[in-house]
Coordinates of C-alpha atoms and ligand atoms in Angstrom, one line a residue:
M1 CA 32.4 -17.3 25.9
R2 CA 31.9 -17.1 22.2
I3 CA 28.4 -15.7 21.6
G4 CA 26.4 -15.5 18.4
I5 CA 24.0 -12.6 17.7
M6 CA 21.2 -12.6 15.2
T7 CA 18.3 -10.3 14.2
S8 CA 15.2 -11.8 12.7
G9 CA 11.8 -10.8 11.4
G10 CA 10.9 -7.3 10.2
D11 CA 13.7 -4.8 10.9
C12 CA 13.2 -2.1 13.5
P13 CA 15.1 1.1 14.3
G14 CA 17.3 0.3 17.3
L15 CA 18.5 -3.2 16.3
N16 CA 22.1 -1.9 15.8
A17 CA 22.0 -0.3 19.3
V18 CA 21.2 -3.7 20.8
I19 CA 24.1 -5.3 18.9
R20 CA 26.5 -2.5 20.1
G21 CA 25.3 -2.7 23.7
A22 CA 25.7 -6.5 23.7
V23 CA 29.1 -6.5 22.2
L24 CA 30.5 -3.7 24.3
N25 CA 29.2 -5.1 27.6
G26 CA 30.4 -8.5 26.6
I27 CA 33.9 -7.4 25.8
K28 CA 34.3 -4.9 28.6
S29 CA 32.6 -6.7 31.5
Y30 CA 33.3 -10.4 30.7
G31 CA 35.9 -10.7 28.0
H32 CA 33.5 -12.5 25.6
E33 CA 33.9 -12.9 21.9
F34 CA 31.0 -12.4 19.4
V35 CA 30.0 -13.5 16.0
G36 CA 27.1 -12.1 13.9
F37 CA 24.8 -14.4 12.0
R38 CA 23.6 -12.9 8.7
D39 CA 19.9 -12.6 7.9
G40 CA 18.3 -14.2 11.0
W41 CA 17.6 -17.9 11.2
R42 CA 18.9 -18.3 7.6
G43 CA 22.4 -17.4 8.7
V44 CA 22.1 -19.6 11.8
K45 CA 20.9 -22.6 9.8
E46 CA 23.6 -22.2 7.2
A47 CA 26.4 -21.2 9.6
D48 CA 26.7 -17.9 7.7
F49 CA 28.4 -15.6 10.2
F50 CA 31.4 -13.2 10.7
E51 CA 33.5 -12.2 13.7
L52 CA 31.9 -9.2 15.5
Q53 CA 34.9 -7.2 16.8
R54 CA 34.5 -4.1 18.8
S55 CA 35.4 -2.1 15.6
A56 CA 32.4 -3.5 13.8
V57 CA 30.0 -1.9 16.3
R58 CA 31.7 1.5 16.3
G59 CA 29.1 4.3 16.0
I60 CA 26.3 2.0 14.9
S61 CA 23.6 2.8 17.5
K62 CA 22.4 5.8 15.4
Q63 CA 22.1 3.7 12.2
G64 CA 18.7 2.3 11.1
G65 CA 18.2 -1.3 10.0
T66 CA 20.6 -4.0 11.2
I67 CA 24.2 -4.5 10.2
L68 CA 23.5 -8.3 10.4
G69 CA 20.7 -8.3 7.9
T70 CA 17.4 -10.0 8.7
S71 CA 14.8 -12.3 7.1
R72 CA 11.5 -14.0 8.0
T73 CA 13.1 -17.5 7.8
N74 CA 11.7 -20.2 10.0
A75 CA 14.2 -21.9 12.3
F76 CA 12.5 -25.3 11.9
E77 CA 12.1 -25.5 8.2
G78 CA 14.4 -27.0 5.6
E79 CA 17.0 -29.7 5.8
D80 CA 19.3 -27.5 7.9
G81 CA 16.6 -26.4 10.4
G82 CA 15.5 -27.7 13.7
A83 CA 17.2 -28.1 17.2
E84 CA 19.6 -30.9 16.3
N85 CA 21.1 -29.2 13.3
I86 CA 21.4 -25.9 15.0
A87 CA 23.0 -27.4 18.1
A88 CA 25.5 -29.2 15.8
M89 CA 26.3 -26.0 14.0
L90 CA 26.9 -24.1 17.2
A91 CA 29.2 -26.9 18.6
K92 CA 31.1 -27.2 15.3
N93 CA 31.8 -23.5 15.3
N94 CA 32.6 -23.3 19.1
I95 CA 29.7 -20.9 19.7
D96 CA 28.5 -21.2 23.3
A97 CA 25.3 -19.2 23.1
L98 CA 22.9 -17.3 20.9
I99 CA 21.2 -13.9 21.4
A100 CA 18.1 -13.9 19.3
I101 CA 16.7 -10.4 18.7
G102 CA 13.2 -10.6 17.2
G103 CA 9.4 -10.3 17.5
E104 CA 6.9 -12.9 18.4
G105 CA 7.8 -15.4 15.6
T106 CA 11.5 -15.2 16.3
L107 CA 11.1 -15.6 20.1
A108 CA 8.7 -18.5 19.6
G109 CA 11.4 -20.2 17.5
A110 CA 14.0 -19.4 20.2
Q111 CA 11.7 -20.8 22.9
R112 CA 11.2 -24.1 21.0
L113 CA 15.0 -24.4 20.6
C114 CA 15.6 -23.7 24.3
E115 CA 13.1 -26.5 25.2
A116 CA 15.3 -28.8 23.2
G117 CA 18.3 -27.7 25.3
L118 CA 19.9 -24.9 23.2
P119 CA 21.6 -22.0 25.0
I120 CA 19.5 -19.0 23.8
V121 CA 18.3 -15.7 25.3
G122 CA 15.9 -13.3 23.6
V123 CA 15.6 -9.6 23.0
P124 CA 12.1 -8.4 22.1
K125 CA 11.7 -6.2 19.0
T126 CA 8.8 -4.8 17.1
I127 CA 7.7 -1.4 16.0
D128 CA 4.1 -2.5 16.6
N129 CA 4.7 -2.6 20.4
D130 CA 2.5 -5.7 20.6
L131 CA 4.5 -7.9 23.0
D132 CA 2.6 -8.1 26.3
A133 CA 5.6 -9.0 28.5
T134 CA 7.4 -5.7 28.0
D135 CA 6.1 -2.1 28.6
Y136 CA 7.6 -0.8 25.4
T137 CA 9.6 -2.3 22.5
F138 CA 12.4 -0.3 20.9
G139 CA 11.4 0.9 17.4
F140 CA 7.9 1.9 18.5
D141 CA 9.0 5.4 19.5
T142 CA 10.8 5.9 16.2
A143 CA 7.9 4.6 14.2
N144 CA 5.6 7.1 16.0
Q145 CA 7.9 10.0 15.4
I146 CA 8.1 9.2 11.7
A147 CA 4.4 8.7 11.5
V148 CA 3.7 12.1 13.3
E149 CA 6.1 14.0 11.0
A150 CA 4.4 12.5 7.9
I151 CA 0.9 13.1 9.2
D152 CA 1.8 16.8 10.1
R153 CA 2.7 17.1 6.4
L154 CA -0.5 15.5 5.3
R155 CA -2.4 18.1 7.4
T156 CA -1.0 21.1 5.6
T157 CA -1.8 19.8 2.2
G158 CA -5.2 18.6 3.4
D159 CA -5.9 22.1 4.9
S160 CA -4.9 23.8 1.6
H161 CA -7.3 21.7 -0.5
H162 CA -10.0 21.3 2.2
R163 CA -9.7 17.6 1.8
C164 CA -10.2 14.7 4.2
M165 CA -6.8 12.9 4.6
V166 CA -6.5 9.2 5.6
A167 CA -3.1 8.1 6.9
E168 CA -2.6 4.3 7.1
V169 CA 0.0 3.3 9.6
M170 CA 1.4 -0.1 10.5
G171 CA -0.1 -2.3 13.2
R172 CA -1.1 -5.8 12.2
H173 CA -3.0 -6.9 15.3
V174 CA -2.8 -3.8 17.5
G175 CA -3.3 -0.1 17.1
W176 CA -0.5 1.4 19.3
I177 CA 1.1 3.3 16.5
A178 CA -2.3 4.6 15.3
L179 CA -3.3 5.6 18.8
H180 CA -0.1 7.4 19.7
A181 CA 0.6 9.0 16.3
G182 CA -3.1 9.9 15.9
M183 CA -3.2 11.5 19.3
A184 CA 0.1 13.4 18.8
S185 CA -1.0 14.7 15.4
G186 CA -4.5 15.7 16.5
A187 CA -6.5 13.2 14.4
H188 CA -10.2 13.6 14.1
A189 CA -10.6 9.8 14.1
I190 CA -8.3 7.0 15.0
L191 CA -9.2 3.5 13.8
I192 CA -7.5 0.4 15.4
P193 CA -7.9 -3.4 15.1
E194 CA -9.0 -3.7 18.7
V195 CA -12.2 -1.6 18.2
S196 CA -14.7 -2.3 15.5
T197 CA -16.1 1.0 14.4
S198 CA -19.0 1.6 11.9
M199 CA -18.7 3.7 8.8
D200 CA -21.6 5.8 10.1
Q201 CA -19.5 6.7 13.2
I202 CA -16.4 7.4 11.1
C203 CA -18.4 9.7 8.7
Q204 CA -19.9 11.5 11.7
W205 CA -16.4 12.3 13.1
V206 CA -15.3 13.4 9.6
N207 CA -18.4 15.6 9.1
E208 CA -18.0 17.2 12.5
A209 CA -14.4 18.3 11.8
H210 CA -15.4 19.5 8.3
E211 CA -18.3 21.5 9.7
R212 CA -15.9 23.4 12.0
G213 CA -13.8 24.3 8.9
R214 CA -11.1 21.7 9.5
A215 CA -9.6 19.3 7.0
P216 CA -10.6 16.0 8.6
L217 CA -7.7 13.7 9.4
V218 CA -8.3 9.9 9.9
V219 CA -5.4 7.8 11.2
V220 CA -6.0 4.1 10.6
A221 CA -4.0 1.0 11.6
E222 CA -3.5 -1.5 8.7
G223 CA -5.3 -4.2 10.7
F224 CA -8.5 -2.2 11.3
V225 CA -11.7 -3.7 10.0
P226 CA -14.8 -1.5 9.7
E227 CA -17.8 -2.9 11.5
G228 CA -19.7 -5.4 9.3
M229 CA -17.0 -5.4 6.5
E230 CA -14.1 -7.6 5.3
E231 CA -10.5 -7.2 6.3
A232 CA -8.4 -5.3 3.7
F233 CA -5.5 -7.3 2.4
S234 CA -2.5 -6.2 0.3
V235 CA -2.1 -7.4 -3.2
R236 CA 1.3 -8.7 -2.1
G237 CA -0.1 -12.1 -1.0
L238 CA 1.2 -14.1 1.9
D239 CA 4.3 -13.7 4.0
T240 CA 6.7 -16.6 4.8
F241 CA 4.6 -17.7 7.7
G242 CA 1.6 -18.0 5.4
R243 CA -0.1 -14.9 6.9
A244 CA -1.9 -12.6 4.5
R245 CA 0.0 -9.3 4.1
L246 CA -2.0 -6.4 5.4
G247 CA -2.3 -2.9 3.9
G248 CA -5.0 -1.3 1.8
I249 CA -7.5 -0.3 4.4
G250 CA -6.7 3.4 3.8
E251 CA -7.4 3.0 0.0
M252 CA -10.5 1.1 0.9
L253 CA -11.8 3.8 3.3
A254 CA -11.0 6.9 1.2
P255 CA -13.6 6.4 -1.6
L256 CA -16.2 5.2 0.9
L257 CA -15.7 8.3 3.0
E258 CA -15.8 10.6 -0.1
E259 CA -19.0 8.9 -1.3
R260 CA -20.8 9.2 2.0
T261 CA -19.6 12.6 3.2
G262 CA -19.2 14.3 -0.2
I263 CA -15.7 15.5 1.0
E264 CA -12.9 15.0 -1.4
T265 CA -10.6 12.4 0.3
R266 CA -7.1 11.1 -0.2
A267 CA -5.3 8.1 1.4
T268 CA -1.6 7.7 2.1
V269 CA 0.0 4.5 3.2
L270 CA 3.1 5.2 5.3
G271 CA 4.2 1.6 5.1
H272 CA 7.9 0.7 5.6
I273 CA 9.0 4.3 5.9
Q274 CA 7.9 3.8 9.6
R275 CA 10.6 1.1 10.0
G276 CA 13.5 3.0 8.3
G277 CA 16.1 5.5 9.3
V278 CA 17.7 6.6 12.5
P279 CA 16.2 5.6 15.8
T280 CA 15.1 8.2 18.3
A281 CA 17.2 8.8 21.4
F282 CA 14.6 6.9 23.5
D283 CA 14.9 3.9 21.3
R284 CA 18.7 4.0 21.2
V285 CA 18.8 4.1 25.0
L286 CA 16.2 1.3 25.5
A287 CA 17.9 -0.9 22.8
T288 CA 21.4 -0.4 24.2
R289 CA 20.2 -1.3 27.7
L290 CA 18.4 -4.4 26.4
G291 CA 21.5 -5.5 24.5
M292 CA 23.7 -5.0 27.5
A293 CA 21.3 -6.9 29.8
S294 CA 21.0 -9.8 27.3
V295 CA 24.8 -10.4 27.7
D296 CA 24.3 -10.5 31.5
S297 CA 21.7 -13.1 30.9
V298 CA 24.0 -15.2 28.7
S299 CA 26.9 -14.9 31.2
E300 CA 24.6 -16.2 34.0
G301 CA 23.3 -19.1 31.7
A302 CA 19.7 -17.8 31.9
W303 CA 18.6 -19.8 28.9
G304 CA 15.0 -19.5 27.8
T305 CA 14.7 -15.9 29.1
M306 CA 14.3 -12.6 27.5
V307 CA 15.0 -9.0 28.7
A308 CA 12.0 -6.7 29.1
L309 CA 11.3 -3.1 30.1
H310 CA 9.1 -2.8 33.2
G311 CA 8.7 0.9 34.1
T312 CA 12.2 2.1 33.9
K313 CA 13.8 -1.2 34.9
V314 CA 15.2 -3.9 32.6
N315 CA 14.1 -7.3 33.9
R316 CA 14.7 -10.9 32.9
I317 CA 11.5 -12.9 32.2
P318 CA 10.8 -16.4 30.7
L319 CA 10.6 -16.3 26.9
R320 CA 7.2 -18.0 27.0
A321 CA 5.8 -14.9 28.9
A322 CA 6.4 -12.9 25.7
L323 CA 4.4 -15.4 23.6
N324 CA 1.2 -15.9 25.6
N325 CA -0.6 -12.6 24.8
L326 CA -0.6 -9.8 22.4
K327 CA -0.4 -6.4 24.1
R328 CA -3.6 -4.8 22.8
V329 CA -4.6 -1.2 23.2
P330 CA -6.9 -1.2 26.3
L331 CA -10.4 0.1 25.7
E332 CA -9.9 2.8 28.3
R333 CA -7.0 4.2 26.3
Y334 CA -9.1 4.2 23.2
N335 CA -12.0 5.8 24.9
E336 CA -9.8 8.5 26.4
A337 CA -8.4 9.3 22.9
S338 CA -11.9 9.3 21.4
I339 CA -13.0 12.3 23.5
L340 CA -10.8 14.3 21.1
F341 CA -12.4 12.8 17.9
G342 CA -14.7 14.7 15.5
Ligands
F6P1 O1 5.6 -6.7 12.6 C1 6.0 -5.5 12.2 C2 5.4 -5.1 10.9 O2 6.0 -3.9 10.5 C3 3.8 -5.0 10.8 O3 3.3 -3.9 11.3 C4 3.6 -5.2 9.3 O4 2.3 -5.8 9.1 C5 4.6 -6.2 8.9 O5 5.7 -6.0 9.8 C6 5.1 -5.9 7.5 O6 6.0 -6.9 7.2 P1 7.0 -7.0 5.9 O7 8.2 -6.2 6.2 O8 7.2 -8.4 5.7 O9 6.2 -6.4 4.7

C-alpha cells in the first residue's frame, strides 16, 4: 500500500515519533510505501506531499515539532476541500490510505471524511490531554515536564523577592497540565476551567502560604474563569475555527491578588514553550507505539478508527468515541490536590 501521513492542529512533542513508528512498522512488517503531506489538511487538499523514505525518519523521534509541518486548516473549506476532492486527490496520486494525526478538530474532520467513504485512520494528539477516549495523549507528559521546570525557576525568584508568583499554563477547556504541573511543583493554589473558584478563596490560599513565610505560587490554566467574572481572552483574536484565543488570565489575576492581599505579585505566561522542544522518554514511547499501531489499523482496513492508550495497552476504537466527550479533570482529583493548597 501507499500511505499518506499528515499532522494537523497545534503541534505537540512526539509527532515525529509517531511518523517514525508508522513508517518503520509499515516498511518492515508490510512493505508499505509512505508519503508525507505538508501542513495538515492544507497539504492534503493541495496534494502537497513528498515521498517519506526510511531515511527521512532516521533519528527523528527525539525531535520536537513535526517534520511534516502543521496548520489549523479545515478539511472541508475552500474549493479544494471536502470528501469528493480529497478522494479524487488520493486516487490521482495512487495513495491508498491516510493516517491523520491530530486533536479533536482534526479527528472530527477525519471522521466526516470516513463517513463519506475515505480510507482514514486517526492518531490522537494534544498536550492538553483532553481526549476522553484515551488515557493519555503524547505531548502531555512533555508539556508537564517543561511547565514544572519553568515553575521551579519561578519559585526561586519568587522566594528571593517574597513575591506571589502566578504561572499560567495551557489548557483551553481542561486543567490537566495545571493539575499535574501544579502538584509536581508544590503550588499553593491550582486553578482549572472545570472548577469555578472565588477570588476570596484564592486570596485565602495565597495569604496562608505567605503567613507561613512562603512565596505563594498560583498555577492557573488559561481557560480558568474566576467565580462571577468574565473569561480572559488573548488580544490575538480568533483562531481559524472562529474560537477566541485564550491567554491572559494570569495577567488578569496578578493585579487583583496584589490589590486584595497586599503581596507584590508577578504573572508569567508559559505559552507555546510548553509545546516546543524534545519529547520526554514517556511521550516518545507512547507516540512510537501509536504510530506503529496506526499502520496495523491501515493494513487491516480499519477505516474510521483511531488508536488509543488504555492502561498500558494500545487499542483500536471508533473515531467518533474520541469526539463525544472532553476528558475533564474529575472533581475528586481536584479535591485530592486541594488538600495541599494554602
Ligand atoms: O490545543 C492545544 C493548545 O495548545 C491549547 O492549549 C491552546 O489554547 C491552543 O493550542 C493554542 O493554539 P495556537 O497554537 O493556535 O496558539
